[in-house]
CSV table of C-alpha atoms in Angstrom, one decimal:
chain,number,residue,atom,x,y,z
A,109,UNK,CA,0.0,0.0,0.0
A,110,UNK,CA,1.5,3.3,-1.1
A,111,UNK,CA,0.9,6.3,1.1
A,112,UNK,CA,0.7,9.7,-0.7
A,113,UNK,CA,0.4,12.8,1.5
A,114,UNK,CA,-1.2,15.6,-0.3
A,115,UNK,CA,0.1,19.1,0.5
A,116,UNK,CA,-1.5,21.3,-2.2
A,117,UNK,CA,-0.8,24.6,-0.5
A,118,UNK,CA,2.7,24.9,-2.2
A,119,UNK,CA,4.1,23.8,-5.5
A,120,UNK,CA,5.6,20.4,-5.3
A,121,UNK,CA,9.4,20.4,-4.7
A,122,UNK,CA,11.6,17.3,-5.1
A,123,UNK,CA,11.0,16.2,-1.5
A,124,UNK,CA,7.2,16.3,-2.0
A,125,UNK,CA,7.5,14.5,-5.4
A,126,UNK,CA,9.0,11.5,-3.5
A,127,UNK,CA,5.6,11.0,-2.0
A,128,UNK,CA,4.1,10.8,-5.5
A,129,UNK,CA,6.5,7.8,-6.1
A,130,UNK,CA,5.3,6.1,-2.9
A,131,UNK,CA,8.3,7.1,-0.7
A,132,UNK,CA,7.9,8.8,2.6
A,133,UNK,CA,10.3,11.6,3.7
A,134,UNK,CA,11.3,11.4,7.4
A,135,UNK,CA,13.7,13.7,9.2
A,136,UNK,CA,16.6,12.1,10.9
A,137,UNK,CA,17.0,14.7,13.6
A,138,UNK,CA,15.3,16.0,16.7
A,139,UNK,CA,16.1,19.0,18.9
A,140,UNK,CA,14.0,20.9,21.4
A,141,UNK,CA,14.7,24.4,20.0
A,142,UNK,CA,13.8,23.1,16.5
A,143,UNK,CA,10.5,21.7,17.7
A,144,UNK,CA,9.6,24.7,19.8
A,145,UNK,CA,10.3,27.0,16.9
A,146,UNK,CA,7.9,25.1,14.7
A,147,UNK,CA,10.6,23.5,12.5
A,148,UNK,CA,9.0,20.2,12.2
A,149,UNK,CA,5.6,21.7,11.4
A,150,UNK,CA,7.2,23.7,8.6
A,151,UNK,CA,8.8,20.6,7.1
A,152,UNK,CA,5.5,18.8,7.2
A,153,UNK,CA,3.7,21.8,5.5
A,154,UNK,CA,6.4,22.7,3.0
A,155,UNK,CA,8.1,19.4,2.2
A,156,UNK,CA,5.5,16.8,3.0
A,157,UNK,CA,7.7,15.3,5.8
A,158,UNK,CA,5.8,12.5,7.4
A,159,UNK,CA,8.1,11.2,10.2
A,160,UNK,CA,11.0,11.7,12.5
A,161,UNK,CA,13.7,9.3,13.7
A,162,UNK,CA,16.0,9.8,16.7
A,163,UNK,CA,18.9,7.8,18.1
A,164,UNK,CA,21.3,8.2,21.0
A,165,UNK,CA,23.8,10.2,18.9
A,166,UNK,CA,21.1,12.7,17.9
A,167,UNK,CA,20.0,13.2,21.5
A,168,UNK,CA,23.6,13.5,22.6
A,169,UNK,CA,24.1,16.4,20.2
A,170,UNK,CA,20.8,17.9,21.3
A,171,UNK,CA,21.1,17.6,25.1
A,172,UNK,CA,24.9,17.7,25.4
A,173,UNK,CA,25.4,21.1,23.9
A,174,UNK,CA,23.7,24.5,24.7
A,175,UNK,CA,21.1,25.3,27.2
A,176,UNK,CA,17.8,24.3,25.5
A,177,UNK,CA,17.2,21.5,28.0
A,178,UNK,CA,18.2,23.3,31.2
A,179,UNK,CA,14.7,24.3,32.1
A,180,UNK,CA,13.4,20.8,31.6
A,181,UNK,CA,16.1,19.3,33.8
A,182,UNK,CA,15.4,21.8,36.5
A,183,UNK,CA,11.7,21.0,36.4
A,184,UNK,CA,12.5,17.3,36.6
A,185,UNK,CA,14.6,17.6,39.7
A,186,UNK,CA,12.2,20.1,41.3
A,187,UNK,CA,9.5,17.4,41.1
A,188,UNK,CA,11.7,14.9,43.0
A,189,UNK,CA,14.1,13.9,40.3
A,190,UNK,CA,15.6,10.5,40.0
A,191,UNK,CA,18.6,8.9,38.3
A,192,UNK,CA,20.6,10.4,35.4
A,193,UNK,CA,18.8,7.9,33.1
A,194,UNK,CA,15.5,9.0,34.4
A,195,UNK,CA,16.5,12.7,33.8
A,196,UNK,CA,17.5,11.9,30.2
A,197,UNK,CA,14.3,9.9,29.5
A,198,UNK,CA,12.1,12.6,30.9
A,199,UNK,CA,13.5,15.1,28.3
A,200,UNK,CA,13.7,12.6,25.4
A,201,UNK,CA,10.1,11.5,26.0
A,202,UNK,CA,9.0,15.2,26.1
A,203,UNK,CA,10.6,15.8,22.7
A,204,UNK,CA,9.2,12.6,21.2
A,205,UNK,CA,5.7,13.5,22.5
A,206,UNK,CA,6.0,17.0,21.0
A,207,UNK,CA,7.1,15.5,17.7
A,208,UNK,CA,4.2,13.0,17.8
A,209,UNK,CA,1.7,15.8,18.4
A,210,UNK,CA,3.1,17.7,15.4
A,211,UNK,CA,2.9,14.5,13.3
A,212,UNK,CA,-0.6,13.5,14.5
A,213,UNK,CA,-2.5,15.2,11.7
A,214,UNK,CA,-0.3,13.2,9.2
A,215,UNK,CA,-1.0,10.0,11.1
A,216,UNK,CA,-4.7,10.7,11.1
A,217,UNK,CA,-4.9,11.7,7.5
A,218,UNK,CA,-3.0,8.5,6.5
A,219,UNK,CA,-5.2,6.4,8.8
A,220,UNK,CA,-2.1,5.2,10.7
A,221,UNK,CA,0.0,4.4,7.6
A,222,UNK,CA,2.5,7.2,8.2
A,223,UNK,CA,3.2,10.0,10.6
A,224,UNK,CA,5.5,8.3,13.1
A,225,UNK,CA,8.3,9.4,15.4
A,226,UNK,CA,10.9,6.9,16.7
A,227,UNK,CA,12.5,6.5,20.1
A,228,UNK,CA,15.2,4.0,20.7
A,229,UNK,CA,15.7,1.5,23.5
A,230,UNK,CA,19.0,1.7,25.3
A,231,UNK,CA,21.9,0.5,23.1
A,232,UNK,CA,23.2,-1.3,26.1
A,233,UNK,CA,20.3,-3.8,25.6
A,234,UNK,CA,21.3,-4.8,22.1
A,235,UNK,CA,22.2,-8.3,23.4
A,236,UNK,CA,19.4,-8.6,25.9
A,237,UNK,CA,16.1,-9.9,24.5
A,238,UNK,CA,14.0,-9.7,27.7
A,239,UNK,CA,15.5,-6.3,28.7
A,240,UNK,CA,14.6,-4.9,25.3
A,241,UNK,CA,11.0,-6.2,25.5
A,242,UNK,CA,10.6,-4.7,29.0
A,243,UNK,CA,12.1,-1.3,28.1
A,244,UNK,CA,10.1,-1.1,24.8
A,245,UNK,CA,6.9,-1.6,26.8
A,246,UNK,CA,8.0,1.1,29.3
A,247,UNK,CA,8.8,3.6,26.6
A,248,UNK,CA,5.6,2.8,24.7
A,249,UNK,CA,3.5,3.5,27.8
A,250,UNK,CA,5.5,6.5,28.8
A,251,UNK,CA,5.1,8.3,25.5
A,252,UNK,CA,1.5,7.2,25.2
A,253,UNK,CA,1.0,8.3,21.6
A,254,UNK,CA,-0.3,5.9,18.9
A,255,UNK,CA,2.2,7.3,16.3
A,256,UNK,CA,5.3,6.3,18.3
A,257,UNK,CA,7.7,3.6,17.0
A,258,UNK,CA,10.0,2.1,19.4
A,259,UNK,CA,13.4,1.5,17.8
A,260,UNK,CA,15.0,-2.0,18.4
A,261,UNK,CA,18.3,-3.1,16.9
A,262,UNK,CA,18.1,-6.0,14.5
A,263,UNK,CA,20.7,-8.0,16.3
A,264,UNK,CA,20.3,-11.8,16.9
A,265,UNK,CA,18.9,-11.0,20.3
A,266,UNK,CA,16.7,-8.3,19.0
A,267,UNK,CA,14.9,-10.5,16.5
A,268,UNK,CA,12.8,-12.5,19.1
A,269,UNK,CA,12.1,-9.2,20.9
A,270,UNK,CA,10.8,-7.7,17.7
A,271,UNK,CA,8.5,-10.7,17.2
A,272,UNK,CA,7.1,-10.4,20.7
A,273,UNK,CA,6.7,-6.7,20.6
A,274,UNK,CA,4.8,-6.8,17.3
A,275,UNK,CA,2.6,-9.6,18.8
A,276,UNK,CA,2.0,-7.2,21.7
A,277,UNK,CA,0.8,-4.5,19.3
A,278,UNK,CA,3.7,-2.1,19.7
A,279,UNK,CA,4.9,-0.2,16.6
A,280,UNK,CA,8.6,-1.1,15.9
A,281,UNK,CA,11.3,0.6,13.9
A,282,UNK,CA,14.0,-2.1,13.5
A,283,UNK,CA,17.4,-0.4,13.3
A,284,UNK,CA,21.0,-1.3,12.4
A,285,UNK,CA,20.2,-3.5,9.5
A,286,UNK,CA,23.1,-3.9,7.0
A,287,UNK,CA,22.8,-7.3,5.4
A,288,UNK,CA,19.9,-8.9,3.5
A,289,UNK,CA,20.1,-11.9,5.7
A,290,UNK,CA,19.6,-9.8,8.9
A,291,UNK,CA,16.7,-8.0,7.2
A,292,UNK,CA,15.1,-11.3,6.2
A,293,UNK,CA,15.3,-12.5,9.8
A,294,UNK,CA,13.6,-9.3,11.0
A,295,UNK,CA,10.9,-9.6,8.3
A,296,UNK,CA,10.1,-13.1,9.4
A,297,UNK,CA,9.9,-12.0,13.0
A,298,UNK,CA,7.4,-9.3,12.0
A,299,UNK,CA,5.3,-11.8,10.1
A,300,UNK,CA,5.3,-14.2,13.0
A,301,UNK,CA,4.3,-11.4,15.4
A,302,UNK,CA,1.3,-10.4,13.2
A,303,UNK,CA,0.3,-14.1,12.8
A,304,UNK,CA,0.3,-14.6,16.6
A,305,UNK,CA,-2.0,-11.6,16.9
A,306,UNK,CA,-4.3,-12.9,14.2
A,307,UNK,CA,-4.5,-16.3,15.7
A,308,UNK,CA,-5.4,-14.8,19.1
A,309,UNK,CA,-8.2,-12.8,17.5
A,310,UNK,CA,-6.4,-9.5,17.9
A,311,UNK,CA,-6.4,-6.7,15.3
A,312,UNK,CA,-3.4,-6.3,13.0
A,313,UNK,CA,-4.5,-3.2,11.1
A,314,UNK,CA,-2.8,-0.6,13.2
A,315,UNK,CA,0.5,-2.3,14.1
A,316,UNK,CA,3.2,-0.5,12.1
A,317,UNK,CA,6.8,-1.3,11.5
A,318,UNK,CA,9.7,-0.2,9.4
A,319,UNK,CA,13.0,-2.0,8.8
A,320,UNK,CA,15.9,0.5,8.8
A,321,UNK,CA,18.4,-0.6,6.2
A,322,UNK,CA,21.7,1.4,6.5
A,323,UNK,CA,23.4,2.5,3.4
A,324,UNK,CA,26.3,4.9,3.3
A,325,UNK,CA,28.3,3.2,6.1
A,326,UNK,CA,28.6,0.1,3.9
A,327,UNK,CA,30.2,2.1,1.1
A,328,UNK,CA,32.5,3.9,3.5
A,329,UNK,CA,34.0,0.6,4.6
A,330,UNK,CA,34.0,-1.1,1.2
A,331,UNK,CA,35.5,2.0,-0.5
A,332,UNK,CA,38.4,1.9,2.1
A,333,UNK,CA,39.2,-1.6,1.1
A,334,UNK,CA,39.0,-0.7,-2.6
A,335,UNK,CA,41.2,2.3,-2.2
A,336,UNK,CA,43.8,0.4,-0.2
A,337,UNK,CA,44.0,-2.3,-2.9
A,338,UNK,CA,44.2,0.2,-5.8
A,339,UNK,CA,47.0,2.1,-4.0
A,340,UNK,CA,48.9,-1.2,-3.6
A,341,UNK,CA,48.7,-1.8,-7.4
A,342,UNK,CA,46.1,-4.6,-7.3
A,343,UNK,CA,45.8,-6.4,-10.6
A,344,UNK,CA,42.0,-5.9,-10.5
A,345,UNK,CA,42.3,-2.2,-9.9
A,346,UNK,CA,40.2,-1.3,-12.9
A,347,UNK,CA,37.3,-3.5,-11.9
A,348,UNK,CA,37.6,-2.5,-8.2
A,349,UNK,CA,37.4,1.2,-9.2
A,350,UNK,CA,34.0,0.5,-10.9
A,351,UNK,CA,32.6,-0.7,-7.6
A,352,UNK,CA,33.3,2.4,-5.6
A,353,UNK,CA,30.0,3.9,-4.3
A,354,UNK,CA,28.0,1.0,-5.8
A,355,UNK,CA,27.9,-1.8,-3.2
A,356,UNK,CA,25.6,-0.2,-0.7
A,357,UNK,CA,23.0,0.8,-3.3
A,358,UNK,CA,23.2,-2.7,-4.9
A,359,UNK,CA,22.7,-4.3,-1.5
A,360,UNK,CA,19.7,-2.1,-0.8
A,361,UNK,CA,18.1,-2.8,-4.2
A,362,UNK,CA,18.4,-6.5,-3.6
A,363,UNK,CA,16.8,-6.2,-0.2
A,364,UNK,CA,13.9,-4.4,-1.8
A,365,UNK,CA,13.7,-7.1,-4.5
A,366,UNK,CA,13.3,-9.7,-1.8
A,367,UNK,CA,10.7,-7.6,-0.1
A,368,UNK,CA,8.7,-7.5,-3.3
A,369,UNK,CA,8.8,-11.3,-3.5
A,370,UNK,CA,7.8,-11.6,0.1
A,371,UNK,CA,4.7,-9.4,-0.1
A,372,UNK,CA,3.6,-11.2,-3.3
A,373,UNK,CA,3.5,-14.5,-1.3
A,374,UNK,CA,0.5,-16.2,0.3
A,375,UNK,CA,1.7,-15.7,3.8
A,376,UNK,CA,1.7,-11.9,3.6
A,377,UNK,CA,-1.4,-11.8,1.5
A,378,UNK,CA,-3.4,-13.6,4.2
A,379,UNK,CA,-2.3,-11.0,6.8
A,380,UNK,CA,-3.0,-8.2,4.3
A,381,UNK,CA,-6.5,-9.5,3.8
A,382,UNK,CA,-7.0,-8.8,7.5
A,383,UNK,CA,-5.8,-5.2,7.2
A,384,UNK,CA,-2.1,-5.6,8.1
A,385,UNK,CA,0.2,-3.0,6.7
A,386,UNK,CA,3.6,-3.8,5.1
A,387,UNK,CA,6.8,-3.4,7.0
A,388,UNK,CA,8.3,-0.7,4.9
A,389,UNK,CA,12.0,-0.7,4.1
A,390,UNK,CA,13.5,2.5,5.5
A,391,UNK,CA,16.8,3.8,4.0
A,392,UNK,CA,19.0,5.1,6.9
A,393,UNK,CA,22.5,6.5,7.0
A,394,UNK,CA,21.7,8.4,3.8
A,395,UNK,CA,24.0,11.3,4.4
A,396,UNK,CA,26.9,11.2,1.9
A,397,UNK,CA,30.3,10.7,3.6
A,398,UNK,CA,32.6,10.9,0.5
A,399,UNK,CA,32.7,14.4,-1.0
A,400,UNK,CA,33.4,12.8,-4.4
A,401,UNK,CA,29.8,11.6,-4.5
A,402,UNK,CA,26.7,13.6,-5.3
A,403,UNK,CA,25.2,14.8,-2.0
A,404,UNK,CA,21.8,13.3,-2.9
A,405,UNK,CA,23.3,9.9,-3.9
A,406,UNK,CA,21.5,7.8,-1.3
A,407,UNK,CA,18.2,9.4,-2.0
A,408,UNK,CA,18.0,9.6,-5.8
A,409,UNK,CA,19.1,6.0,-6.3
A,410,UNK,CA,16.7,4.4,-3.9
A,411,UNK,CA,13.2,5.8,-4.8
A,412,UNK,CA,10.4,3.3,-4.8
A,413,UNK,CA,6.9,2.5,-3.4
A,414,UNK,CA,6.3,1.5,0.2
A,415,UNK,CA,9.7,2.8,1.4
A,416,UNK,CA,10.9,5.6,3.6
A,417,UNK,CA,14.1,7.7,3.3
A,418,UNK,CA,15.1,9.3,6.7
A,419,UNK,CA,17.4,12.2,5.9
A,420,UNK,CA,19.6,14.3,8.1
A,421,UNK,CA,18.8,18.0,7.6
A,422,UNK,CA,21.7,18.7,5.2
A,423,UNK,CA,20.6,15.8,2.9
A,424,UNK,CA,17.0,17.0,3.1
A,425,UNK,CA,18.2,20.6,2.1
A,426,UNK,CA,20.2,19.2,-0.8
A,427,UNK,CA,17.4,17.1,-2.2
A,428,UNK,CA,14.9,19.9,-1.9
A,429,UNK,CA,17.3,22.1,-3.8
A,430,UNK,CA,18.4,19.8,-6.7
A,431,UNK,CA,17.1,16.3,-6.2
A,432,UNK,CA,16.0,14.3,-9.2
A,433,UNK,CA,12.9,12.1,-8.7
A,434,UNK,CA,12.5,8.9,-10.7
A,435,UNK,CA,11.6,5.3,-9.9
A,436,UNK,CA,15.2,4.1,-9.4
A,437,UNK,CA,14.8,1.3,-6.8
A,438,UNK,CA,13.5,-1.2,-9.2
A,439,UNK,CA,15.8,-0.2,-12.1
A,440,UNK,CA,19.0,-2.1,-12.9
A,441,UNK,CA,18.4,-4.9,-10.5
A,442,UNK,CA,20.4,-7.2,-12.7
A,443,UNK,CA,23.3,-4.7,-12.5
A,444,UNK,CA,23.0,-4.7,-8.7
A,445,UNK,CA,23.3,-8.5,-8.7
A,446,UNK,CA,26.4,-8.1,-10.9
A,447,UNK,CA,27.9,-5.6,-8.5
A,448,UNK,CA,27.4,-8.0,-5.6
A,449,UNK,CA,28.9,-10.9,-7.5
A,450,UNK,CA,31.9,-8.9,-8.5
A,451,UNK,CA,32.4,-7.7,-4.9
A,452,UNK,CA,32.3,-11.4,-3.8
A,453,UNK,CA,34.6,-12.6,-6.6
A,454,UNK,CA,37.1,-9.8,-5.7
A,455,UNK,CA,37.1,-10.8,-2.0
A,456,UNK,CA,35.7,-7.5,-0.6
A,457,UNK,CA,33.9,-9.6,2.0
A,458,UNK,CA,30.6,-7.7,2.1
A,459,UNK,CA,29.2,-10.2,4.7
A,460,UNK,CA,32.2,-9.6,7.0
A,461,UNK,CA,31.8,-5.8,6.6
A,462,UNK,CA,28.1,-5.8,7.3
A,463,UNK,CA,28.6,-8.0,10.4
A,464,UNK,CA,31.3,-5.7,11.7
A,465,UNK,CA,29.1,-2.7,11.0
A,466,UNK,CA,26.3,-4.0,13.3
A,467,UNK,CA,28.8,-4.4,16.1
A,468,UNK,CA,30.3,-1.0,15.4
A,469,UNK,CA,26.9,0.6,15.2
A,470,UNK,CA,25.8,-0.8,18.6
A,471,UNK,CA,29.2,0.4,20.0
A,472,UNK,CA,28.8,3.9,18.5
A,473,UNK,CA,25.3,4.3,19.9
A,474,UNK,CA,26.4,2.9,23.3
A,475,UNK,CA,29.3,5.3,23.4
A,476,UNK,CA,27.0,8.2,22.4
A,477,UNK,CA,24.6,7.1,25.1
A,478,UNK,CA,27.3,7.0,27.7
A,479,UNK,CA,28.5,10.5,26.6
A,480,UNK,CA,24.9,11.7,26.7
A,481,UNK,CA,24.3,10.5,30.3
A,482,UNK,CA,27.6,12.1,31.3
A,483,UNK,CA,26.4,15.4,29.8
A,484,UNK,CA,23.0,15.0,31.6
A,485,UNK,CA,24.6,14.3,35.0
A,486,UNK,CA,24.3,17.3,37.2
A,487,UNK,CA,22.1,19.3,34.8
A,488,UNK,CA,19.3,21.2,36.5
A,489,UNK,CA,20.7,20.8,40.1
């Protein structure tokens, strides 16, 4: 099911035209000053933005610098306070609730098919299934908005948590997906959770989920390998050079091709007949890291129905200014397969890179979370 948000009050810019191709535009950023100044409402009205994602790194930048949160921390401690973690959560939840309120008209207009804001469980729980389930329930109840998605990492321990949380009726944004195999495990967990609800006679029509498939980080690591080998005079340098900036996009296109096959199958069609919504693929890490690449690379190459692109502000600005909109996600899939075959034949070890990126992603978020809690400690006293 493709969701198109109509915003007729302004001429369609490239960001709005993404919706006409079935792709939702989400903002990968949250900050109290931005929300209070009406920044999100402007993006919804002017660009057709329909969602927001957050993570520990984003909150560390927001809370760890400046004084926008000082009043909130003071109010928290004045009411009796609690731990540093409690202080952080009180302010993060306030921001997420505010974003959810801004997005509620989108959610209502789309009948729950879009209009979500995401809040992540602690990265320290990435290896703890039961801890993830418990914290996801706690955050879900604390925010208390139907257009919340709780972010859960797609680690081996996260997969059973995702299944259970979907079965419990909680909207889930699965994060830190890099490999097709990891995505497939998550998609099966999502299907199983919905099937459990159906078998229990519970509704499945308002349980939403996205699978966040990371993009640019893959090219960053693969390109490093390629550049090292080219610099060393590798005999395959010419072919290696053709793979720079291509592997992450090929990987994403093949993930989407698998998704298309999955939703065409009887298993999904049975759930869909009961009103279930697809678990959309969400393209994350779409900011370009290599200045040699176009700054809209990971948007323009991955446009297709039933998907989301969550963009940092700079990428959103770039695509609004000079983005080119076309159905690119289903184009050149055979070429994507060739890219992945060549990467395998040349020993670039994409599987090893994606596995390491999951571990590194968890560590980056855990480090950012620890830094965030250090910044919060003592605030407002």
